[in-house]
mmCIF file of N, CA, C and O in Angstrom:
data_model
loop_
_atom_site.group_PDB
_atom_site.id
_atom_site.type_symbol
_atom_site.label_atom_id
_atom_site.label_comp_id
_atom_site.label_asym_id
_atom_site.label_seq_id
_atom_site.Cartn_x
_atom_site.Cartn_y
_atom_site.Cartn_z
ATOM 1 N N UNK A 1 4.181 -5.222 18.060
ATOM 2 C CA UNK A 1 4.604 -4.442 17.713
ATOM 3 C C UNK A 1 5.052 -2.993 18.324
ATOM 4 O O UNK A 1 4.604 -1.956 18.561
ATOM 5 N N UNK A 2 6.385 -3.447 19.045
ATOM 6 C CA UNK A 2 6.622 -2.389 19.888
ATOM 7 C C UNK A 2 8.513 -2.018 19.397
ATOM 8 O O UNK A 2 9.142 -2.751 19.518
ATOM 9 N N UNK A 3 8.258 -1.061 18.444
ATOM 10 C CA UNK A 3 9.660 -0.777 17.935
ATOM 11 C C UNK A 3 10.687 -0.417 18.873
ATOM 12 O O UNK A 3 9.873 0.182 20.153
ATOM 13 N N UNK A 4 11.769 -0.356 18.761
ATOM 14 C CA UNK A 4 13.022 -0.149 19.992
ATOM 15 C C UNK A 4 13.436 1.255 19.721
ATOM 16 O O UNK A 4 13.370 2.224 20.635
ATOM 17 N N UNK A 5 13.533 1.512 18.422
ATOM 18 C CA UNK A 5 13.409 3.432 18.309
ATOM 19 C C UNK A 5 12.600 3.884 16.957
ATOM 20 O O UNK A 5 11.997 3.376 16.475
ATOM 21 N N UNK A 6 12.493 5.231 17.470
ATOM 22 C CA UNK A 6 11.496 5.960 16.192
ATOM 23 C C UNK A 6 12.455 5.435 14.810
ATOM 24 O O UNK A 6 13.711 5.816 14.644
ATOM 25 N N UNK A 7 11.606 5.838 13.663
ATOM 26 C CA UNK A 7 12.112 5.896 12.097
ATOM 27 C C UNK A 7 11.727 7.307 12.045
ATOM 28 O O UNK A 7 11.086 8.078 11.987
ATOM 29 N N UNK A 8 13.143 7.849 11.689
ATOM 30 C CA UNK A 8 13.034 9.667 11.455
ATOM 31 C C UNK A 8 14.245 9.978 10.476
ATOM 32 O O UNK A 8 15.512 10.325 10.819
ATOM 33 N N UNK A 9 14.112 9.473 9.236
ATOM 34 C CA UNK A 9 14.861 9.563 7.906
ATOM 35 C C UNK A 9 15.228 11.253 7.683
ATOM 36 O O UNK A 9 14.217 11.834 8.212
ATOM 37 N N UNK A 10 16.199 11.612 7.195
ATOM 38 C CA UNK A 10 16.386 12.992 6.668
ATOM 39 C C UNK A 10 15.234 13.235 5.725
ATOM 40 O O UNK A 10 14.701 12.337 5.155
ATOM 41 N N UNK A 11 14.446 14.555 5.716
ATOM 42 C CA UNK A 11 13.352 14.791 4.950
ATOM 43 C C UNK A 11 13.869 15.147 3.631
ATOM 44 O O UNK A 11 14.575 15.625 2.976
ATOM 45 N N UNK A 12 12.881 14.595 2.465
ATOM 46 C CA UNK A 12 13.155 15.133 1.057
ATOM 47 C C UNK A 12 12.236 16.674 0.928
ATOM 48 O O UNK A 12 11.559 16.983 1.862
ATOM 49 N N UNK A 13 12.082 17.178 -0.200
ATOM 50 C CA UNK A 13 11.253 18.512 -0.233
ATOM 51 C C UNK A 13 10.604 18.286 -1.697
ATOM 52 O O UNK A 13 11.001 17.773 -2.840
ATOM 53 N N UNK A 14 9.146 18.600 -1.557
ATOM 54 C CA UNK A 14 8.172 18.387 -2.726
ATOM 55 C C UNK A 14 7.906 19.891 -3.178
ATOM 56 O O UNK A 14 8.019 20.890 -1.922
ATOM 57 N N UNK A 15 7.856 19.973 -4.369
ATOM 58 C CA UNK A 15 7.654 21.559 -4.791
ATOM 59 C C UNK A 15 6.273 21.429 -5.282
ATOM 60 O O UNK A 15 5.968 21.259 -6.187
ATOM 61 N N UNK A 16 5.705 22.559 -4.480
ATOM 62 C CA UNK A 16 4.175 22.728 -4.765
ATOM 63 C C UNK A 16 3.726 24.040 -5.035
ATOM 64 O O UNK A 16 4.938 24.796 -5.160
ATOM 65 N N UNK A 17 2.597 24.168 -5.937
ATOM 66 C CA UNK A 17 2.744 25.620 -6.371
ATOM 67 C C UNK A 17 3.116 26.932 -5.425
ATOM 68 O O UNK A 17 3.263 28.012 -5.560
ATOM 69 N N UNK A 18 2.437 26.841 -4.316
ATOM 70 C CA UNK A 18 2.963 27.561 -3.020
ATOM 71 C C UNK A 18 4.127 27.556 -2.704
ATOM 72 O O UNK A 18 4.388 28.762 -2.049
ATOM 73 N N UNK A 19 4.744 26.801 -2.575
ATOM 74 C CA UNK A 19 6.122 26.706 -2.104
ATOM 75 C C UNK A 19 6.549 25.084 -1.750
ATOM 76 O O UNK A 19 5.770 24.215 -2.011
ATOM 77 N N UNK A 20 7.970 24.949 -1.134
ATOM 78 C CA UNK A 20 8.223 23.587 -1.049
ATOM 79 C C UNK A 20 7.481 23.011 0.326
ATOM 80 O O UNK A 20 7.137 23.695 1.472
ATOM 81 N N UNK A 21 7.476 21.772 0.319
ATOM 82 C CA UNK A 21 6.941 21.071 1.575
ATOM 83 C C UNK A 21 7.779 19.809 1.869
ATOM 84 O O UNK A 21 8.248 18.994 1.159
ATOM 85 N N UNK A 22 8.552 20.130 3.066
ATOM 86 C CA UNK A 22 9.065 19.157 3.441
ATOM 87 C C UNK A 22 8.464 18.105 4.047
ATOM 88 O O UNK A 22 7.343 17.834 4.391
ATOM 89 N N UNK A 23 8.763 16.469 3.618
ATOM 90 C CA UNK A 23 8.427 15.037 3.894
ATOM 91 C C UNK A 23 9.017 14.179 4.054
ATOM 92 O O UNK A 23 10.275 13.925 3.467
ATOM 93 N N UNK A 24 8.856 12.792 4.713
ATOM 94 C CA UNK A 24 9.532 11.631 4.830
ATOM 95 C C UNK A 24 9.000 10.780 3.980
ATOM 96 O O UNK A 24 7.805 10.588 4.087
ATOM 97 N N UNK A 25 9.768 9.388 3.602
ATOM 98 C CA UNK A 25 8.880 8.742 2.487
ATOM 99 C C UNK A 25 9.599 7.297 2.932
ATOM 100 O O UNK A 25 10.609 7.382 2.556
ATOM 101 N N UNK A 26 8.922 6.476 3.737
ATOM 102 C CA UNK A 26 9.788 5.547 3.541
ATOM 103 C C UNK A 26 8.764 4.286 3.447
ATOM 104 O O UNK A 26 7.449 3.996 3.429
ATOM 105 N N UNK A 27 9.592 3.063 3.064
ATOM 106 C CA UNK A 27 8.536 1.974 3.005
ATOM 107 C C UNK A 27 8.060 1.542 1.537
ATOM 108 O O UNK A 27 8.682 2.346 0.897
ATOM 109 N N UNK A 28 7.219 0.574 1.132
ATOM 110 C CA UNK A 28 6.990 0.162 0.258
ATOM 111 C C UNK A 28 5.724 -0.255 0.099
ATOM 112 O O UNK A 28 5.012 -0.928 1.004
ATOM 113 N N UNK A 29 4.686 -0.278 -1.067
ATOM 114 C CA UNK A 29 3.412 -0.774 -1.056
ATOM 115 C C UNK A 29 2.546 0.465 -0.905
ATOM 116 O O UNK A 29 2.643 1.267 -1.550
ATOM 117 N N UNK A 30 1.010 0.308 -0.792
ATOM 118 C CA UNK A 30 0.372 1.374 -0.762
ATOM 119 C C UNK A 30 0.549 2.195 -0.009
ATOM 120 O O UNK A 30 1.217 1.980 1.172
ATOM 121 N N UNK A 31 0.334 3.555 -0.544
ATOM 122 C CA UNK A 31 0.644 4.547 0.415
ATOM 123 C C UNK A 31 -0.175 4.945 1.365
ATOM 124 O O UNK A 31 -1.432 4.999 1.544
ATOM 125 N N UNK A 32 0.369 5.537 2.776
ATOM 126 C CA UNK A 32 -0.316 6.187 3.568
ATOM 127 C C UNK A 32 0.255 7.514 4.049
ATOM 128 O O UNK A 32 1.420 7.566 3.951
ATOM 129 N N UNK A 33 -0.734 8.075 4.198
ATOM 130 C CA UNK A 33 0.139 9.983 4.121
ATOM 131 C C UNK A 33 -0.633 10.172 5.446
ATOM 132 O O UNK A 33 -1.793 10.336 5.879
ATOM 133 N N UNK A 34 0.332 10.405 6.561
ATOM 134 C CA UNK A 34 0.265 11.205 7.860
ATOM 135 C C UNK A 34 0.187 12.232 7.964
ATOM 136 O O UNK A 34 1.095 13.255 7.546
ATOM 137 N N UNK A 35 -1.247 13.057 8.195
ATOM 138 C CA UNK A 35 -1.246 14.565 8.267
ATOM 139 C C UNK A 35 -1.140 14.826 9.730
ATOM 140 O O UNK A 35 -2.088 14.286 10.511
ATOM 141 N N UNK A 36 -0.275 15.466 10.052
ATOM 142 C CA UNK A 36 -0.305 15.489 11.845
ATOM 143 C C UNK A 36 -1.072 16.964 12.070
ATOM 144 O O UNK A 36 -1.838 17.554 11.324
ATOM 145 N N UNK A 37 -1.007 16.764 13.565
ATOM 146 C CA UNK A 37 -1.959 17.730 13.859
ATOM 147 C C UNK A 37 -1.131 19.309 14.011
ATOM 148 O O UNK A 37 -0.160 19.660 13.643
ATOM 149 N N UNK A 38 -1.856 19.967 15.038
ATOM 150 C CA UNK A 38 -1.343 21.298 15.403
ATOM 151 C C UNK A 38 -0.761 21.412 17.316
ATOM 152 O O UNK A 38 -1.611 20.836 17.548
ATOM 153 N N UNK A 39 0.351 22.069 17.357
ATOM 154 C CA UNK A 39 1.305 22.262 16.533
ATOM 155 C C UNK A 39 2.352 21.490 16.612
ATOM 156 O O UNK A 39 2.793 20.734 17.397
ATOM 157 N N UNK A 40 2.391 20.770 15.355
ATOM 158 C CA UNK A 40 3.220 19.755 15.226
ATOM 159 C C UNK A 40 4.206 19.540 14.035
ATOM 160 O O UNK A 40 3.975 20.552 12.979
ATOM 161 N N UNK A 41 4.237 18.517 13.214
ATOM 162 C CA UNK A 41 4.910 17.890 12.217
ATOM 163 C C UNK A 41 4.799 16.774 11.791
ATOM 164 O O UNK A 41 4.442 16.031 12.604
ATOM 165 N N UNK A 42 5.408 15.922 10.749
ATOM 166 C CA UNK A 42 5.473 14.581 10.268
ATOM 167 C C UNK A 42 6.220 13.750 11.712
ATOM 168 O O UNK A 42 5.930 12.718 11.474
ATOM 169 N N UNK A 43 7.166 14.475 12.066
ATOM 170 C CA UNK A 43 7.844 13.614 13.331
ATOM 171 C C UNK A 43 7.117 13.324 14.220
ATOM 172 O O UNK A 43 7.376 12.121 14.730
ATOM 173 N N UNK A 44 5.899 13.370 14.169
ATOM 174 C CA UNK A 44 4.969 13.027 15.344
ATOM 175 C C UNK A 44 4.754 11.093 15.080
ATOM 176 O O UNK A 44 4.000 10.714 16.104
ATOM 177 N N UNK A 45 4.818 11.249 13.732
ATOM 178 C CA UNK A 45 4.449 9.805 13.431
ATOM 179 C C UNK A 45 5.443 8.817 12.934
ATOM 180 O O UNK A 45 5.774 7.678 12.998
ATOM 181 N N UNK A 46 6.748 9.286 13.702
ATOM 182 C CA UNK A 46 8.059 8.746 13.687
ATOM 183 C C UNK A 46 8.342 7.323 14.468
ATOM 184 O O UNK A 46 8.576 6.054 13.777
ATOM 185 N N UNK A 47 7.474 6.834 15.666
ATOM 186 C CA UNK A 47 6.989 5.781 16.073
ATOM 187 C C UNK A 47 6.582 4.942 15.313
ATOM 188 O O UNK A 47 6.838 3.501 15.285
ATOM 189 N N UNK A 48 5.437 5.514 14.771
ATOM 190 C CA UNK A 48 4.320 4.727 14.473
ATOM 191 C C UNK A 48 4.973 4.431 12.873
ATOM 192 O O UNK A 48 4.998 3.169 12.663
ATOM 193 N N UNK A 49 5.729 5.191 12.288
ATOM 194 C CA UNK A 49 6.398 4.692 11.355
ATOM 195 C C UNK A 49 7.492 3.405 10.761
ATOM 196 O O UNK A 49 7.591 2.687 10.538
ATOM 197 N N UNK A 50 8.051 3.572 12.289
ATOM 198 C CA UNK A 50 9.187 2.381 13.050
ATOM 199 C C UNK A 50 7.976 1.266 13.201
ATOM 200 O O UNK A 50 8.568 0.108 12.742
ATOM 201 N N UNK A 51 7.230 1.273 13.490
ATOM 202 C CA UNK A 51 6.334 0.061 14.130
ATOM 203 C C UNK A 51 5.647 -0.337 12.574
ATOM 204 O O UNK A 51 5.474 -1.908 12.756
ATOM 205 N N UNK A 52 5.181 0.310 11.750
ATOM 206 C CA UNK A 52 4.659 -0.304 10.356
ATOM 207 C C UNK A 52 5.560 -0.679 9.196
ATOM 208 O O UNK A 52 5.337 -0.969 8.050
ATOM 209 N N UNK A 53 7.012 -0.331 9.828
ATOM 210 C CA UNK A 53 8.178 -0.543 8.925
ATOM 211 C C UNK A 53 7.969 -1.810 7.871
ATOM 212 O O UNK A 53 7.823 -2.997 8.429
ATOM 213 N N UNK A 54 7.610 -1.514 6.691
ATOM 214 C CA UNK A 54 7.911 -2.983 5.944
ATOM 215 C C UNK A 54 6.464 -3.375 5.466
ATOM 216 O O UNK A 54 6.308 -3.968 4.572
ATOM 217 N N UNK A 55 5.509 -2.565 6.269
ATOM 218 C CA UNK A 55 4.039 -2.978 5.845
ATOM 219 C C UNK A 55 3.459 -2.004 4.904
ATOM 220 O O UNK A 55 2.578 -2.555 3.904
ATOM 221 N N UNK A 56 3.760 -0.945 4.615
ATOM 222 C CA UNK A 56 3.203 0.344 3.780
ATOM 223 C C UNK A 56 4.401 0.842 3.543
ATOM 224 O O UNK A 56 5.473 1.249 4.021
ATOM 225 N N UNK A 57 4.031 2.011 2.480
ATOM 226 C CA UNK A 57 4.645 3.262 2.075
ATOM 227 C C UNK A 57 3.955 4.585 3.068
ATOM 228 O O UNK A 57 3.065 4.403 2.750
ATOM 229 N N UNK A 58 4.845 5.134 4.004
ATOM 230 C CA UNK A 58 4.341 5.907 4.654
ATOM 231 C C UNK A 58 5.014 7.198 4.304
ATOM 232 O O UNK A 58 6.268 7.425 4.413
ATOM 233 N N UNK A 59 4.161 8.520 4.223
ATOM 234 C CA UNK A 59 4.753 9.617 3.809
ATOM 235 C C UNK A 59 4.158 10.431 4.875
ATOM 236 O O UNK A 59 2.883 10.533 5.121
ATOM 237 N N UNK A 60 5.131 11.323 4.966
ATOM 238 C CA UNK A 60 4.838 12.178 6.309
ATOM 239 C C UNK A 60 4.839 13.486 5.986
ATOM 240 O O UNK A 60 6.478 13.985 5.869
ATOM 241 N N UNK A 61 3.981 14.239 5.413
ATOM 242 C CA UNK A 61 4.443 15.780 5.180
ATOM 243 C C UNK A 61 4.413 16.708 6.384
ATOM 244 O O UNK A 61 3.555 16.491 7.347
ATOM 245 N N UNK A 62 5.084 17.943 6.333
ATOM 246 C CA UNK A 62 5.167 18.817 7.021
ATOM 247 C C UNK A 62 4.193 19.824 6.579
ATOM 248 O O UNK A 62 4.557 20.454 5.259
ATOM 249 N N UNK A 63 2.946 19.986 7.185
ATOM 250 C CA UNK A 63 2.129 21.252 6.578
ATOM 251 C C UNK A 63 3.209 22.545 6.115
ATOM 252 O O UNK A 63 4.053 23.048 7.404
ATOM 253 N N UNK A 64 2.701 23.485 5.392
ATOM 254 C CA UNK A 64 3.311 24.852 5.333
ATOM 255 C C UNK A 64 3.140 25.520 6.678
ATOM 256 O O UNK A 64 2.582 25.744 7.246
ATOM 257 N N UNK A 65 4.487 26.244 6.917
ATOM 258 C CA UNK A 65 4.571 26.600 8.600
ATOM 259 C C UNK A 65 5.096 25.714 9.540
ATOM 260 O O UNK A 65 5.175 26.310 10.699
ATOM 261 N N UNK A 66 5.003 24.430 9.583
ATOM 262 C CA UNK A 66 5.258 23.527 10.782
ATOM 263 C C UNK A 66 6.533 22.650 10.085
ATOM 264 O O UNK A 66 6.965 22.310 9.009
ATOM 265 N N UNK A 67 7.171 22.296 11.377
ATOM 266 C CA UNK A 67 8.076 21.263 10.911
ATOM 267 C C UNK A 67 9.342 21.919 9.921
ATOM 268 O O UNK A 67 9.454 23.233 10.114
ATOM 269 N N UNK A 68 9.938 21.346 9.192
ATOM 270 C CA UNK A 68 11.050 21.595 8.262
ATOM 271 C C UNK A 68 9.800 22.667 6.876
ATOM 272 O O UNK A 68 10.864 22.946 5.717
ATOM 273 N N UNK A 69 9.031 22.544 6.920
ATOM 274 C CA UNK A 69 8.178 23.504 5.692
ATOM 275 C C UNK A 69 8.116 24.992 6.010
ATOM 276 O O UNK A 69 7.583 24.960 7.152
ATOM 277 N N UNK A 70 8.518 25.723 5.310
ATOM 278 C CA UNK A 70 8.442 27.279 5.561
ATOM 279 C C UNK A 70 6.952 27.443 5.297
ATOM 280 O O UNK A 70 6.141 27.033 4.728
ATOM 281 N N UNK A 71 6.693 28.743 6.005
ATOM 282 C CA UNK A 71 5.277 29.184 5.928
ATOM 283 C C UNK A 71 5.319 29.527 4.635
ATOM 284 O O UNK A 71 6.267 29.826 3.797
ATOM 285 N N UNK A 72 3.816 29.955 4.331
ATOM 286 C CA UNK A 72 3.670 30.594 2.910
ATOM 287 C C UNK A 72 2.363 31.672 2.764
ATOM 288 O O UNK A 72 1.558 31.196 3.492
ATOM 289 N N UNK A 73 2.594 32.760 2.408
ATOM 290 C CA UNK A 73 1.926 33.730 2.234
ATOM 291 C C UNK A 73 0.682 33.418 1.297
ATOM 292 O O UNK A 73 -0.317 33.779 1.457
ATOM 293 N N UNK A 74 1.085 32.453 0.203
ATOM 294 C CA UNK A 74 -0.057 31.884 -0.620
ATOM 295 C C UNK A 74 -1.038 30.624 -0.084
ATOM 296 O O UNK A 74 -2.033 30.357 -0.809
ATOM 297 N N UNK A 75 -0.694 30.398 1.202
ATOM 298 C CA UNK A 75 -1.833 28.799 1.752
ATOM 299 C C UNK A 75 -2.292 30.066 3.021
ATOM 300 O O UNK A 75 -1.653 30.400 3.920
ATOM 301 N N UNK A 76 -3.541 29.870 3.079
ATOM 302 C CA UNK A 76 -4.405 30.126 4.330
ATOM 303 C C UNK A 76 -4.354 29.113 5.299
ATOM 304 O O UNK A 76 -3.440 28.258 5.438
ATOM 305 N N UNK A 77 -5.141 29.626 6.532
ATOM 306 C CA UNK A 77 -4.837 28.462 7.812
ATOM 307 C C UNK A 77 -6.332 28.010 8.132
ATOM 308 O O UNK A 77 -6.220 27.495 9.471
ATOM 309 N N UNK A 78 -6.817 27.546 7.017
ATOM 310 C CA UNK A 78 -8.197 26.836 7.217
ATOM 311 C C UNK A 78 -7.902 25.253 6.775
ATOM 312 O O UNK A 78 -7.126 25.028 6.309
ATOM 313 N N UNK A 79 -8.893 24.725 7.530
ATOM 314 C CA UNK A 79 -8.824 23.032 7.020
ATOM 315 C C UNK A 79 -8.755 22.960 5.537
ATOM 316 O O UNK A 79 -8.020 22.292 5.021
ATOM 317 N N UNK A 80 -9.641 23.634 4.690
ATOM 318 C CA UNK A 80 -9.928 23.664 3.568
ATOM 319 C C UNK A 80 -8.419 24.047 2.522
ATOM 320 O O UNK A 80 -7.873 23.172 1.674
ATOM 321 N N UNK A 81 -7.708 24.993 3.393
ATOM 322 C CA UNK A 81 -6.222 25.434 2.630
ATOM 323 C C UNK A 81 -5.409 24.204 2.603
ATOM 324 O O UNK A 81 -4.914 23.741 1.846
ATOM 325 N N UNK A 82 -5.403 23.563 3.911
ATOM 326 C CA UNK A 82 -4.289 22.471 4.052
ATOM 327 C C UNK A 82 -4.577 21.513 3.645
ATOM 328 O O UNK A 82 -3.818 20.512 3.198
ATOM 329 N N UNK A 83 -5.816 20.779 3.073
ATOM 330 C CA UNK A 83 -6.524 19.759 2.476
ATOM 331 C C UNK A 83 -6.155 19.910 1.016
ATOM 332 O O UNK A 83 -5.617 18.819 0.755
ATOM 333 N N UNK A 84 -6.328 21.454 0.610
ATOM 334 C CA UNK A 84 -5.871 21.314 -0.634
ATOM 335 C C UNK A 84 -4.066 21.362 -1.042
ATOM 336 O O UNK A 84 -3.770 20.849 -1.893
ATOM 337 N N UNK A 85 -3.730 21.723 0.121
ATOM 338 C CA UNK A 85 -2.172 21.269 0.363
ATOM 339 C C UNK A 85 -1.714 20.032 0.209
ATOM 340 O O UNK A 85 -0.915 19.707 -0.586
ATOM 341 N N UNK A 86 -2.416 18.992 0.810
ATOM 342 C CA UNK A 86 -2.425 17.742 0.790
ATOM 343 C C UNK A 86 -2.383 17.069 -0.584
ATOM 344 O O UNK A 86 -2.165 16.165 -1.020
ATOM 345 N N UNK A 87 -3.685 17.346 -1.067
ATOM 346 C CA UNK A 87 -3.986 17.051 -2.212
ATOM 347 C C UNK A 87 -3.010 17.598 -3.046
ATOM 348 O O UNK A 87 -2.705 16.229 -4.139
ATOM 349 N N UNK A 88 -2.423 18.440 -3.004
ATOM 350 C CA UNK A 88 -1.434 18.735 -4.459
ATOM 351 C C UNK A 88 -0.017 18.124 -4.239
ATOM 352 O O UNK A 88 0.402 17.584 -4.820
ATOM 353 N N UNK A 89 0.469 17.984 -2.576
ATOM 354 C CA UNK A 89 1.174 16.879 -2.394
ATOM 355 C C UNK A 89 1.151 15.709 -2.817
ATOM 356 O O UNK A 89 2.006 14.925 -3.623
ATOM 357 N N UNK A 90 -0.204 14.988 -2.935
ATOM 358 C CA UNK A 90 -0.285 13.942 -3.211
ATOM 359 C C UNK A 90 -0.163 13.598 -4.834
ATOM 360 O O UNK A 90 0.315 12.522 -5.616
ATOM 361 N N UNK A 91 -0.738 14.408 -5.245
ATOM 362 C CA UNK A 91 -0.277 14.568 -6.969
ATOM 363 C C UNK A 91 0.746 14.547 -7.490
ATOM 364 O O UNK A 91 1.213 13.846 -8.248
ATOM 365 N N UNK A 92 1.648 15.732 -6.911
ATOM 366 C CA UNK A 92 3.120 15.776 -7.026
ATOM 367 C C UNK A 92 3.826 14.756 -7.005
ATOM 368 O O UNK A 92 5.001 14.148 -7.555
ATOM 369 N N UNK A 93 3.611 13.757 -5.880
ATOM 370 C CA UNK A 93 4.319 12.463 -5.768
ATOM 371 C C UNK A 93 3.468 11.112 -6.243
ATOM 372 O O UNK A 93 4.087 10.119 -6.195
ATOM 373 N N UNK A 94 2.439 11.714 -6.807
ATOM 374 C CA UNK A 94 2.002 10.370 -7.670
ATOM 375 C C UNK A 94 1.397 9.345 -6.942
ATOM 376 O O UNK A 94 1.178 8.130 -7.003
ATOM 377 N N UNK A 95 0.884 10.060 -5.660
ATOM 378 C CA UNK A 95 -0.054 9.243 -4.528
ATOM 379 C C UNK A 95 -1.631 9.058 -4.931
ATOM 380 O O UNK A 95 -2.192 9.536 -4.685
ATOM 381 N N UNK A 96 -1.875 8.280 -5.746
ATOM 382 C CA UNK A 96 -3.473 8.457 -6.316
ATOM 383 C C UNK A 96 -4.193 7.384 -5.669
ATOM 384 O O UNK A 96 -5.302 7.654 -5.957
ATOM 385 N N UNK A 97 -3.382 6.598 -4.853
ATOM 386 C CA UNK A 97 -4.455 5.586 -4.313
ATOM 387 C C UNK A 97 -4.275 5.504 -2.768
ATOM 388 O O UNK A 97 -4.025 4.343 -2.280
ATOM 389 N N UNK A 98 -3.978 6.724 -2.091
ATOM 390 C CA UNK A 98 -3.179 6.828 -0.880
ATOM 391 C C UNK A 98 -4.204 6.713 0.264
ATOM 392 O O UNK A 98 -5.694 7.538 0.044
ATOM 393 N N UNK A 99 -3.810 6.318 1.407
ATOM 394 C CA UNK A 99 -5.006 6.084 2.675
ATOM 395 C C UNK A 99 -4.667 7.437 3.305
ATOM 396 O O UNK A 99 -3.067 7.413 3.433
ATOM 397 N N UNK A 100 -5.362 8.224 3.474
ATOM 398 C CA UNK A 100 -5.083 9.433 4.549
ATOM 399 C C UNK A 100 -5.088 9.160 6.088
ATOM 400 O O UNK A 100 -6.201 8.270 6.399
ATOM 401 N N UNK A 101 -4.198 9.272 6.980
ATOM 402 C CA UNK A 101 -4.266 9.068 8.128
ATOM 403 C C UNK A 101 -3.786 10.613 8.866
ATOM 404 O O UNK A 101 -2.765 11.189 9.048
ATOM 405 N N UNK A 102 -4.659 10.976 9.626
ATOM 406 C CA UNK A 102 -4.802 12.233 10.600
ATOM 407 C C UNK A 102 -4.774 12.205 12.036
ATOM 408 O O UNK A 102 -5.439 11.121 12.362
ATOM 409 N N UNK A 103 -4.215 13.089 12.787
ATOM 410 C CA UNK A 103 -4.204 13.090 13.913
ATOM 411 C C UNK A 103 -4.434 14.476 14.181
ATOM 412 O O UNK A 103 -3.826 15.400 14.048
ATOM 413 N N UNK A 104 -5.453 14.256 15.263
ATOM 414 C CA UNK A 104 -5.775 15.579 15.871
ATOM 415 C C UNK A 104 -6.141 16.911 14.638
ATOM 416 O O UNK A 104 -6.951 16.238 13.786
ATOM 417 N N UNK A 105 -5.729 17.948 14.758
ATOM 418 C CA UNK A 105 -6.382 18.899 13.276
ATOM 419 C C UNK A 105 -6.000 17.969 12.187
ATOM 420 O O UNK A 105 -6.893 18.267 10.943
ATOM 421 N N UNK A 106 -5.177 17.282 12.003
ATOM 422 C CA UNK A 106 -4.820 16.445 10.593
ATOM 423 C C UNK A 106 -5.795 15.600 10.271
ATOM 424 O O UNK A 106 -6.021 15.129 9.236
ATOM 425 N N UNK A 107 -6.675 15.101 11.352
ATOM 426 C CA UNK A 107 -8.012 14.088 11.099
ATOM 427 C C UNK A 107 -8.681 15.206 10.109
ATOM 428 O O UNK A 107 -9.472 14.639 9.362
ATOM 429 N N UNK A 108 -8.818 16.264 10.550
ATOM 430 C CA UNK A 108 -10.057 17.268 9.784
ATOM 431 C C UNK A 108 -9.586 17.630 8.557
ATOM 432 O O UNK A 108 -10.469 17.347 7.455
ATOM 433 N N UNK A 109 -8.196 17.654 8.331
ATOM 434 C CA UNK A 109 -7.721 17.931 7.176
ATOM 435 C C UNK A 109 -8.008 16.807 6.328
ATOM 436 O O UNK A 109 -7.950 16.693 4.982
ATOM 437 N N UNK A 110 -7.533 15.633 6.449
ATOM 438 C CA UNK A 110 -7.663 14.293 5.976
ATOM 439 C C UNK A 110 -9.051 13.844 5.397
ATOM 440 O O UNK A 110 -8.803 13.492 4.411
ATOM 441 N N UNK A 111 -10.124 14.569 6.305
ATOM 442 C CA UNK A 111 -11.552 14.212 5.728
ATOM 443 C C UNK A 111 -11.713 14.851 4.851
ATOM 444 O O UNK A 111 -11.995 14.393 3.670
#
């Protein structure tokens, strides 16, 4: 699986209690939520998204203050704070049986 180009669609916005979270949502099937590392964004997964295209639904949020998601004074900067954002994000999108995939700092958040 070696994609020719990255999959990088225009982002959508989820409205959470603390504020908006930018994300991309591609494919169908069981959802995989890619949680990026620091300092990064969901764009870090664009080559992986292209490689797994058609196999799963791949959802790539930008944590608050990263990528296209604005910072929020209502969200702290701990793993627990960001994991709560991801939990609410999944709830808002109806991702009840998603697989969490984390890279670097995103791994600790995903756990």
